[in-house]
XYZ file of C-alpha atoms in Angstrom:
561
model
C -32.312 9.182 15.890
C -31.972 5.627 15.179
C -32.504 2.947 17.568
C -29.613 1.224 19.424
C -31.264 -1.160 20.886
C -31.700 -3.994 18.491
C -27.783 -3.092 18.044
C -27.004 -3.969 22.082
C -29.390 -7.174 22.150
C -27.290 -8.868 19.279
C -23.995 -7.441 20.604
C -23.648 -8.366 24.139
C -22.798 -11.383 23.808
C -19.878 -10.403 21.691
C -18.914 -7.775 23.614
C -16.808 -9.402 26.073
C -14.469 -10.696 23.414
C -14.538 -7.613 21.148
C -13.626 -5.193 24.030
C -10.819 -7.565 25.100
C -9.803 -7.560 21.408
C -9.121 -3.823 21.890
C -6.142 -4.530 24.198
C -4.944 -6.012 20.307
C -4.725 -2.310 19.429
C -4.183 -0.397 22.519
C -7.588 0.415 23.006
C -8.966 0.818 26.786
C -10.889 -1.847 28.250
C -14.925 -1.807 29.549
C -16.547 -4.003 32.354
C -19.662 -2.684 31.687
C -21.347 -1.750 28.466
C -24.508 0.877 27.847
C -25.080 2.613 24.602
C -23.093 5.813 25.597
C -19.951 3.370 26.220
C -20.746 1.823 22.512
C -21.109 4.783 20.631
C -21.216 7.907 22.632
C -17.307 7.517 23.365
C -14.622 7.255 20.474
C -13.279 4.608 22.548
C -16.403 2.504 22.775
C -16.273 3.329 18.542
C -12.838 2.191 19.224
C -13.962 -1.179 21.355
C -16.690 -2.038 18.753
C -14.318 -1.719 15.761
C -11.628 -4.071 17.460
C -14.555 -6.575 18.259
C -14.845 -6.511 14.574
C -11.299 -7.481 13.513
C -10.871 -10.070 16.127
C -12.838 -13.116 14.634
C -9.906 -12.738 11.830
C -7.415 -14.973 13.223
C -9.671 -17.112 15.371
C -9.667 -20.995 13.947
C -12.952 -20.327 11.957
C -11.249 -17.432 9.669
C -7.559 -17.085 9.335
C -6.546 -18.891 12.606
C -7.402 -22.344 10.961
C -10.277 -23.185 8.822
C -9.820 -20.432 5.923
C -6.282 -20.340 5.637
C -6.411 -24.417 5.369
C -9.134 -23.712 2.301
C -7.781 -20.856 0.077
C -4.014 -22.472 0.779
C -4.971 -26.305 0.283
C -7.322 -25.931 -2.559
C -5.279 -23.353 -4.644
C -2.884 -26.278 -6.035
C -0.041 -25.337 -4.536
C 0.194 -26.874 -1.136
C -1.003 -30.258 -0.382
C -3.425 -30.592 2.849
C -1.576 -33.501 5.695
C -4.841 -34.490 7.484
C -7.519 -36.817 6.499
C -10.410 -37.712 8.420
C -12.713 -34.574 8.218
C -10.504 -33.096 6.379
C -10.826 -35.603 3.532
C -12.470 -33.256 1.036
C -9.784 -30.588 1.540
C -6.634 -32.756 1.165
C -8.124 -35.393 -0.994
C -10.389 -32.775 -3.395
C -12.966 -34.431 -3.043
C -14.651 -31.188 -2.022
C -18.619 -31.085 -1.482
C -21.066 -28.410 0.022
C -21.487 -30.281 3.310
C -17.552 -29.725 3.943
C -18.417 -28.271 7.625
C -15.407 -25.770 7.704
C -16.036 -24.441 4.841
C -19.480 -23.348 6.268
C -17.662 -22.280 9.523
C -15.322 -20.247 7.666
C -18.436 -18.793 5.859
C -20.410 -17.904 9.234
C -16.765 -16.412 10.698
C -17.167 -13.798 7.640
C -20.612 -12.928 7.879
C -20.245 -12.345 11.445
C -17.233 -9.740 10.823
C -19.734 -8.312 8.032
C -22.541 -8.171 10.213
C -20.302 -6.169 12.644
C -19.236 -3.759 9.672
C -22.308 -3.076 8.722
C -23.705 -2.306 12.603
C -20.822 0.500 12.776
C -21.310 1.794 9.386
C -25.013 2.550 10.398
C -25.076 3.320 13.969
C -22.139 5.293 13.710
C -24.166 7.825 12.088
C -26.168 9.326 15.040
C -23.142 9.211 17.495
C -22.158 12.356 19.276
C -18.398 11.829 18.949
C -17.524 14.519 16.527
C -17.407 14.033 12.451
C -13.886 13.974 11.947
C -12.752 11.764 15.172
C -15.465 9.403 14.138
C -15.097 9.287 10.061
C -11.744 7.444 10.551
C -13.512 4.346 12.104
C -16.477 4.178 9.529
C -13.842 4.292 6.494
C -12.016 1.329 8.186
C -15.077 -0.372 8.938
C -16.012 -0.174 5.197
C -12.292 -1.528 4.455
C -12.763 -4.139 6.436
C -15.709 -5.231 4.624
C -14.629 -4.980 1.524
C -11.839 -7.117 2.230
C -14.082 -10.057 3.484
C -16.407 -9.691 0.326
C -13.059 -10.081 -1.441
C -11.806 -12.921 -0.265
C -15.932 -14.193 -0.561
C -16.071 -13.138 -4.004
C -12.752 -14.707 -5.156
C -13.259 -17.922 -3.194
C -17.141 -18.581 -4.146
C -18.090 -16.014 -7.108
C -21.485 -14.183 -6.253
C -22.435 -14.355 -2.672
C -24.873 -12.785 -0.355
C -24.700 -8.623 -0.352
C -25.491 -8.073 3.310
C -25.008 -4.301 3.725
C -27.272 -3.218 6.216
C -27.818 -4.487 10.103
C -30.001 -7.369 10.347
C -33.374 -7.291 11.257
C -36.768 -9.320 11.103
C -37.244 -8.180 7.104
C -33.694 -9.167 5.879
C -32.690 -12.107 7.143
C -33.090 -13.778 4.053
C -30.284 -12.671 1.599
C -30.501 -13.578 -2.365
C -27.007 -14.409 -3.841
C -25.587 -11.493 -5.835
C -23.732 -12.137 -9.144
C -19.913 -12.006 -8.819
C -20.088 -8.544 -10.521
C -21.928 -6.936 -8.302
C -19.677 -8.056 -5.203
C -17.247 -6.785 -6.990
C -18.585 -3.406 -7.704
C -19.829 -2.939 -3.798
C -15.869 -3.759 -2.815
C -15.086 -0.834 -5.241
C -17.704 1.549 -3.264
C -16.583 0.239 -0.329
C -13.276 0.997 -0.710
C -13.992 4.250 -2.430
C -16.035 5.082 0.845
C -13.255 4.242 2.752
C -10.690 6.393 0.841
C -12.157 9.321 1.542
C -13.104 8.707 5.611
C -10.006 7.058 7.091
C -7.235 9.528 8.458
C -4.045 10.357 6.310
C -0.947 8.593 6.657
C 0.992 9.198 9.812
C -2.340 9.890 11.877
C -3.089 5.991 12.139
C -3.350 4.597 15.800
C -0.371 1.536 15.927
C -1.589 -1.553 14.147
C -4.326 0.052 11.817
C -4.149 1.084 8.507
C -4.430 4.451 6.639
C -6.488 5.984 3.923
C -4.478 4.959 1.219
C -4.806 1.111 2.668
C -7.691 1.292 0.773
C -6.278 2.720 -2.974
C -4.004 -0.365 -2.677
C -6.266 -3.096 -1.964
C -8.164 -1.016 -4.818
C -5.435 -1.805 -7.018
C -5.479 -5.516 -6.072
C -8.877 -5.380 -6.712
C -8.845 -4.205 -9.761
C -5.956 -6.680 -11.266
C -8.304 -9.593 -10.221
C -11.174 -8.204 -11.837
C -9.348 -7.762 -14.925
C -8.845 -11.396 -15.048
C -6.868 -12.240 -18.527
C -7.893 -9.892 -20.466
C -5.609 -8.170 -22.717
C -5.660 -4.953 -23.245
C -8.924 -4.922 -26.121
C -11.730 -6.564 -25.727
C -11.667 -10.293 -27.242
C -13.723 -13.304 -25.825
C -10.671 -14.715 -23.606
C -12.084 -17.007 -21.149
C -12.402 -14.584 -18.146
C -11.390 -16.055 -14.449
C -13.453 -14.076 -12.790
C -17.195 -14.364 -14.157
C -19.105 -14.752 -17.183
C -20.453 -11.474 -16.440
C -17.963 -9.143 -16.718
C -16.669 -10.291 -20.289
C -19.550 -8.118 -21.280
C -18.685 -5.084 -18.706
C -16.543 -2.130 -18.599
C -13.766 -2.889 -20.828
C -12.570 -1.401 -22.983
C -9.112 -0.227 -25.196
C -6.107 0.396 -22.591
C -5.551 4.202 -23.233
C -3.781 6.000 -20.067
C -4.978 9.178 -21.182
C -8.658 8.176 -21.577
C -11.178 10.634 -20.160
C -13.189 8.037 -18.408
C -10.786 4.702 -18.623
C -12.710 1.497 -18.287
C -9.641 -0.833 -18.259
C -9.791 -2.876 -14.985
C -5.892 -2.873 -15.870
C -5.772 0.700 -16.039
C -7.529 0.862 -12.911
C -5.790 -1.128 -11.198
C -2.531 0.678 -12.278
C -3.374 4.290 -11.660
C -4.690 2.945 -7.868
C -1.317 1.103 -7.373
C 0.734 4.184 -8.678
C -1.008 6.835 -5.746
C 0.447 4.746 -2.895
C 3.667 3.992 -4.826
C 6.628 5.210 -2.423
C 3.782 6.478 0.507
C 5.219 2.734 1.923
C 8.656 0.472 2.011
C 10.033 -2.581 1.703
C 11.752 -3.479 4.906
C 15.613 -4.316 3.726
C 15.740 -7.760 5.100
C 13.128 -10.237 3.667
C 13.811 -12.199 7.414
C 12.565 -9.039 9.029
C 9.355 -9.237 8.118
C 8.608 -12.784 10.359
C 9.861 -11.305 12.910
C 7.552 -10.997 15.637
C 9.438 -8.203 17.294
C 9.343 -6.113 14.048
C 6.059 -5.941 12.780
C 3.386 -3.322 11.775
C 6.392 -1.825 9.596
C 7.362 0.335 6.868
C 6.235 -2.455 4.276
C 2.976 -3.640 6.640
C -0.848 -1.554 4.752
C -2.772 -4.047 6.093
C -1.719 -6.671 8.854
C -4.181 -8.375 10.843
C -3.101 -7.926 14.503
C -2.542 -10.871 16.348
C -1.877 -11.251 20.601
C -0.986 -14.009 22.990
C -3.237 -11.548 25.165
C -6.222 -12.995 23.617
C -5.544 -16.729 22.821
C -7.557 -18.973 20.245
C -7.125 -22.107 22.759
C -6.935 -24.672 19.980
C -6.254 -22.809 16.763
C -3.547 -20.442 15.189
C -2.222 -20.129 11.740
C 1.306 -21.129 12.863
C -0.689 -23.911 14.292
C -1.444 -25.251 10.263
C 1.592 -24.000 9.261
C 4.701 -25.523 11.928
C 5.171 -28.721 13.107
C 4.654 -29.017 16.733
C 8.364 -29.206 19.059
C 10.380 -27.946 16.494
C 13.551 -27.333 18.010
C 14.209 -24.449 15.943
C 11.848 -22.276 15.276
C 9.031 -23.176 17.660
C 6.730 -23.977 18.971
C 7.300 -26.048 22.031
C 3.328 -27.404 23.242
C 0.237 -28.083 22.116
C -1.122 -30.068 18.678
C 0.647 -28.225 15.866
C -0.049 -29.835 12.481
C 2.293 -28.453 10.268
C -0.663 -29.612 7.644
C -0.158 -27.087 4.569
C 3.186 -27.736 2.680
C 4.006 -26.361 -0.512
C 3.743 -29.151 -3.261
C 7.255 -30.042 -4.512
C 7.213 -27.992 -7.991
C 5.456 -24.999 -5.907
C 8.968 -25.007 -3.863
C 11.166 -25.256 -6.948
C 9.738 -21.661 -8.344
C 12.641 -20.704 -6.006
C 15.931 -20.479 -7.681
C 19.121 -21.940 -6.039
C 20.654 -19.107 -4.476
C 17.563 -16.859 -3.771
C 17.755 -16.398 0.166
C 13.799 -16.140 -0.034
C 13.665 -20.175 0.285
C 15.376 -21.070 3.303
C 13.868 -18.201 5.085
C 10.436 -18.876 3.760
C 11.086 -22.500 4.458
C 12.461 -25.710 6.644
C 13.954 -28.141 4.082
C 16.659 -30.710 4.587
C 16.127 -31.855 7.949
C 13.342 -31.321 10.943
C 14.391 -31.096 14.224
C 11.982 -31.865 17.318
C 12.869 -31.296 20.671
C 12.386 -34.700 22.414
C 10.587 -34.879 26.394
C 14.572 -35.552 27.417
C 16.152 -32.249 25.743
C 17.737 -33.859 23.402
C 16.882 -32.984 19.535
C 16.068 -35.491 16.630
C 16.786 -35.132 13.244
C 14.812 -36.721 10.505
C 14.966 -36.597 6.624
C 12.639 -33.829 5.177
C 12.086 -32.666 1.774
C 14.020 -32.674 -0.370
C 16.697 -35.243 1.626
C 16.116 -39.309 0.833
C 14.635 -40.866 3.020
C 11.338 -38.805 4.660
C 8.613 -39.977 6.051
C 5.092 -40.072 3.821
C 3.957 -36.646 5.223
C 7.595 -35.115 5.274
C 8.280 -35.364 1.286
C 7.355 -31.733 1.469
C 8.806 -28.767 3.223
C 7.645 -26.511 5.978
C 6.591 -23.033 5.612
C 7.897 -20.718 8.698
C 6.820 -17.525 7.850
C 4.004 -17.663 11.186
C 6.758 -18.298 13.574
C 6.597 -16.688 17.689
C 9.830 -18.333 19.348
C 8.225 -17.363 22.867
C 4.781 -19.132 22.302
C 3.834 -20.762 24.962
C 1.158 -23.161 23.737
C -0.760 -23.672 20.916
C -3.172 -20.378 19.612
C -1.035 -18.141 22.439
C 1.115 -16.420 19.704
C 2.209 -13.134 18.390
C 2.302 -13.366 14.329
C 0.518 -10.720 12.602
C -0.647 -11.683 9.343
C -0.472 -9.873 6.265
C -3.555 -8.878 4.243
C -1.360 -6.526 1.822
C 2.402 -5.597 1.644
C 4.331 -2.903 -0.300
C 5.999 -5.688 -2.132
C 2.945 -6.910 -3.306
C 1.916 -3.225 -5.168
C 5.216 -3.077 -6.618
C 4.404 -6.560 -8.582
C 1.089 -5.529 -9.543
C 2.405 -2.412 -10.666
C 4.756 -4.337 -12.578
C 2.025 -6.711 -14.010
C -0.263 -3.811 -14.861
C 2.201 -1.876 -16.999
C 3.152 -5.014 -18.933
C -0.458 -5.221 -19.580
C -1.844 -1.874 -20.111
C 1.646 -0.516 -22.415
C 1.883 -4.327 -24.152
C 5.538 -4.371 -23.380
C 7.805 -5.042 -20.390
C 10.097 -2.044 -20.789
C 8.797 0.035 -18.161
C 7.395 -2.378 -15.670
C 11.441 -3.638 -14.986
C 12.468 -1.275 -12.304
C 9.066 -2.191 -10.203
C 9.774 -5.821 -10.033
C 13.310 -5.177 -9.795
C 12.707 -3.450 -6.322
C 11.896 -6.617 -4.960
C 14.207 -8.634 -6.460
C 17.195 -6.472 -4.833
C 15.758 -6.995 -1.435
C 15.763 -10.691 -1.995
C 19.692 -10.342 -2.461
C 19.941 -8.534 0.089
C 18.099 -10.697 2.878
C 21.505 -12.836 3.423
C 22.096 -13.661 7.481
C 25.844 -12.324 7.007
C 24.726 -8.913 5.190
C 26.504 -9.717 2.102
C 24.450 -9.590 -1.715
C 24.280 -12.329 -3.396
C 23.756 -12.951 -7.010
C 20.414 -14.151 -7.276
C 17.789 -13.689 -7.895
C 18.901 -11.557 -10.286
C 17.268 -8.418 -11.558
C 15.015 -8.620 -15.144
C 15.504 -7.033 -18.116
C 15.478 -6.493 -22.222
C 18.820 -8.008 -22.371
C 20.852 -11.297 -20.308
C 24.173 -10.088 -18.989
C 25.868 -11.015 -15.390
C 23.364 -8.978 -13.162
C 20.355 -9.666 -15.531
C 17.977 -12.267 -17.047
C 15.800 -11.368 -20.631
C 11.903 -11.470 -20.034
C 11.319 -9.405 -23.292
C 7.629 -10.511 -24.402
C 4.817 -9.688 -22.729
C 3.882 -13.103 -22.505
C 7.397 -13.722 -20.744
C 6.747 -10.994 -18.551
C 3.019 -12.672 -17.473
C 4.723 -16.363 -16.721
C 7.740 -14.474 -15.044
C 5.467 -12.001 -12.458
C 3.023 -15.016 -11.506
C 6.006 -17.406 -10.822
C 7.338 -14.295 -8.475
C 4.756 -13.596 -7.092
C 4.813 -17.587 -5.847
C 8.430 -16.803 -4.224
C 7.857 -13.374 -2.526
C 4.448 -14.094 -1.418
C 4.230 -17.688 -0.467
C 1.931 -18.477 2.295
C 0.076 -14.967 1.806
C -3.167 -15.985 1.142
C -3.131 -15.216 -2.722
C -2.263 -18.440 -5.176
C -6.668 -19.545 -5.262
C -6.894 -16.498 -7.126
C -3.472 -16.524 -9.027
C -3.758 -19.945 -10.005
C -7.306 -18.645 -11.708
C -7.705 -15.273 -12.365
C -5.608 -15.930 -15.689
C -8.707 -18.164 -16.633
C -8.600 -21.753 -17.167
C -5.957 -23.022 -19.450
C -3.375 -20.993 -17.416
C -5.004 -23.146 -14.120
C -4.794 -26.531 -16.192
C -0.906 -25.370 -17.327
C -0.238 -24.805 -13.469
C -1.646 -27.593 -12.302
C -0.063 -29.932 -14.929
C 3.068 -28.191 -13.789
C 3.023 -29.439 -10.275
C 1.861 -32.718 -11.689
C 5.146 -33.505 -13.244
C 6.373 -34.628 -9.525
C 2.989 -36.012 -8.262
C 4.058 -38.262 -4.989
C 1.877 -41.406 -4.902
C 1.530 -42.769 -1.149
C 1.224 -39.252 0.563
C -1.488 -36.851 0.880
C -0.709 -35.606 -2.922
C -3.728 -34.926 -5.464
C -3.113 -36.262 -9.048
C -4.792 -32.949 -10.790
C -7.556 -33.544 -13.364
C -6.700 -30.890 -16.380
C -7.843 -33.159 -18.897
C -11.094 -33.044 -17.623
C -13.274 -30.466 -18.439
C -16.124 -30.547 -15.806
C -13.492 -31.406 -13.206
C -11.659 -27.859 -14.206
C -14.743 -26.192 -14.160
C -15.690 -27.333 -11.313
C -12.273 -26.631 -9.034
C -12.521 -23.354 -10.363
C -15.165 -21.953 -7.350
C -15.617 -23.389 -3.881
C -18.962 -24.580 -3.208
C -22.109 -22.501 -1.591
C -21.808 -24.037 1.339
C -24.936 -26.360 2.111
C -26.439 -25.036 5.619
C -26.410 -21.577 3.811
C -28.472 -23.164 0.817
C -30.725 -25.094 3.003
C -31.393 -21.596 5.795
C -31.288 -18.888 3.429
C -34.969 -19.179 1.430
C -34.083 -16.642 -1.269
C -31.065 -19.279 -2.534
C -31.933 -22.048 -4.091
C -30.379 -24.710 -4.802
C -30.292 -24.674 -8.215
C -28.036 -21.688 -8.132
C -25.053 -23.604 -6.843
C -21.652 -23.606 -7.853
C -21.063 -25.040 -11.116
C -20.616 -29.667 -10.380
C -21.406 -29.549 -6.524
């Protein structure tokens, strides 16, 4: 049998928080921990598996430093704080950027956790099928932080086993190798987690893991069309060379990452569903729904203190929305031109965002209004607007919300199945009704339950109820610009902004250059220079990884840091 005790001496000091992260997920709570409570018991399987979510939306993953990273440093959303946050909101980004390494650590730590269940696990007496479900969601889990790894910082670190004296030291893997252990991860965890409907509340099921599989897979396919050609590939240099081949849907053995990521997206197509009102899915009373596959659980049961994504999102007192204490930055704001993807009319933008005027509850009671985006007048810092997707109108104080936060929606399969038919038939004509799904729930999200006219549905042909995006290179600019409006905020426009390689990053950028905003925390965008594109392109290794880790050296750094 293999030995739990290394396990225990690196895990009681974590065990206090993980156990009271079970109360996240209805699990039952320990005061005292021995190795039959960790993995003699489904629920100390249970208690160990919630430990290994929870670092997720503290302030060193999603709860602050991460979401301020991936968000300000896609070039969509400009970063309000300066100070140590210089090299985020000015781009002046360097290795020694001490979040970044934070954020790194955060993710590691959830791995490390991963990879303790998905070997210890092995030898527990709780029987096969009660204790599968955990190990699958364990390996979802980790494939999901190699993922957002991977597409933040190319190769990384392949840490699959527990630590121990002999593997400490970790050489960096190549971007295509990360990306093939997220495949077997997620493979692993298709067949292990339970079926849909036998999911405890707040976790996801098996086929959780064939739609991040699908998102997976679109990434990795980069912008390639559908033959092989030497397109400059977002991804890696690697993989120009790998696996691809002629899009064929009836191919015996289909190599297409768009193929793949097509037939993945298809299996869970209808198995979930779009809620019917756009507002309902910010509302913290209505989460975990029809439309939720994978939503990191968030509680005011275990607070973050000083840290919580509404925290970088909302502006502290508003009188509105909330919240109503602590030191709420409202630093993230979608750059001007990001905003304007929105078209006038789409009920999307004023429930995504505050624009107009902010309102802040003064000491007194009273409320004052000031000028924001896009109203003359605004302060420096308020030329933007305010995302308020992370809103809890009963928070308290700041990091003692309720707002979920979503790793992967329905909506989001039904635009990559609309991306990958475009790609994998070379014409729109069948990849309509996907996108279309989505845009009927926009009309539909009105606050007096009435449909409005836009946005309005695509098509071969422009009549009342529908626009023409007839070219598959329409159809490429058209499903990246919605994906901007449905999913803004969601963790996903690093990737989008690159994934189509670089001249479709330089086009973007130049795109939000067009209404650059000297005299505020705005970033005049390089495209014109060629080692500065390159460079933007990856995140740096962070440099207390590079200076620890003896099999990395330094000469394998991200490209111009």
């Amino acid at each position: 049998m293999k030995s739990y005790k290394k396990y225990i001496l690196i895990t009681v000091g974590l065990m206090t928080a993980s156990l009271q992260g079970c109360s996240l997920l209805d699990e039952e709570l320990y005061t005292t921990y021995t190795k039959e409570e960790l993995y003699e018991t489904e629920a100390g399987i249970a208690g160990i598996l919630a430990g290994a979510w929870m670092p997720l939306t503290k302030q060193n993953c999603y709860g602050q430093f991460y979401t301020a990273v991936v968000h300000g440093m896609s070039g969509a959303y400009i970063y309000n704080q300066a100070g140590t946050w210089a090299p985020l909101s000015g781009w002046q980004m360097n290795a020694g950027f001490d979040q970044l390494y934070k954020y790194w650590t955060s993710a590691y730590s959830v791995i490390s956790q991963c990879n303790d269940l998905i070997y210890y696990i092995e030898d527990s007496p709780v029987a096969e099928d009660i204790r599968n479900p955990y190990r699958g969601e364990a390996y979802l889990l980790r494939a999901m932080m190699y993922f957002d790894l991977v597409r933040l910082f190319g190769g990384v670190p392949l840490r699959l086993e527990p630590t121990n004296e002999n593997n400490i030291y970790c050489p960096r893997a190549t971007a295509a190798e990360v990306y093939a252990q997220i495949i077997s991860d997620l493979t692993q965890a298709e067949s292990l987690m339970c079926e849909k409907g036998a999911q405890r509340t707040g976790h996801p099921h098996r086929l959780a893991a064939t739609a991040l599989k699908a998102k997976v897979y679109m990434v990795m396919a980069g912008n390639r069309p559908s033959a092989v050609n030497s397109v400059d590939a977002a991804v890696t240099e690697e993989m120009l060379a790998e696996r691809y081949q002629d899009s064929d849907k009836n191919a015996d053995t289909p190599t297409n990452f768009w193929f793949l990521a097509y037939d993945s997206a298809k299996k869970v197509y209808g198995e979930y569903a779009l809620v019917p009102d756009f507002t309902d899915l910010w509302d913290v009373n209505q989460q975990n729904s029809t439309e939720s596959i994978i939503e990191i659980q968030n509680s005011s049961a275990t607070p973050n203190a000083t840290a919580s994504i509404a925290r970088v999102w909302m502006n502290k007192n508003n009188a509105d929305y909330a919240p109503k204490a602590g030191t709420y930055l409202a630093a993230l704001r979608p750059r001007r031109n990001q905003w304007r993807y929105f078209e006038e009319g789409d009920p999307r933008r004023d429930i995504t965002c505050i624009i107009n005027v902010k309102r802040t509850l003064q000491s007194d009671g009273t409320v004052k209004e000031e000028p924001l985006f896009p109203t003359a007048g605004a302060a420096a810092k308020d030329q933007y607007p305010i995302v308020k997707k992370y809103v809890d109108p009963d928070v308290s104080a700041v990091g003692n919300g309720n707002e979920n936060i979503f790793y992967l929606r329905y909506a989001e399969i039904l635009l990559i199945l609309a991306e990958t038919v475009n790609e994998i038939e070379n014409s729109p004509a069948n990849a309509y009704a996907y996108v279309n799904e989505v845009l009927t729930r926009a009309r539909c999200s009105t606050t007096d339950g009435s449909i409005v006219t836009y946005p309005k549905n695509w098509g071969a042909t422009s009549d009342g109820e529908t626009i023409a995006v007839t070219t598959v290179q329409q159809f490429r600019n058209a499903i990246l610009e919605e994906r901007f409006r449905e999913l803004m905020g969601e963790f996903n426009e690093f990737s989008d902004f690159r994934r189509r390689g670089t001249a479709k990053f330089c086009e973007l950028l130049s795109y939000q250059n067009e209404d650059y905003m000297a005299g505020t925390n705005d970033v005049y965008f390089e495209v014109d220079n060629s080692t500065w594109v390159k460079r933007y392109m990856l995140m740096p290794i962070p440099l207390q990884e590079l200076n620890e880790n003896i099999e990395i050296s330094i000469v394998e750094q991200n490209f111009g840091y």
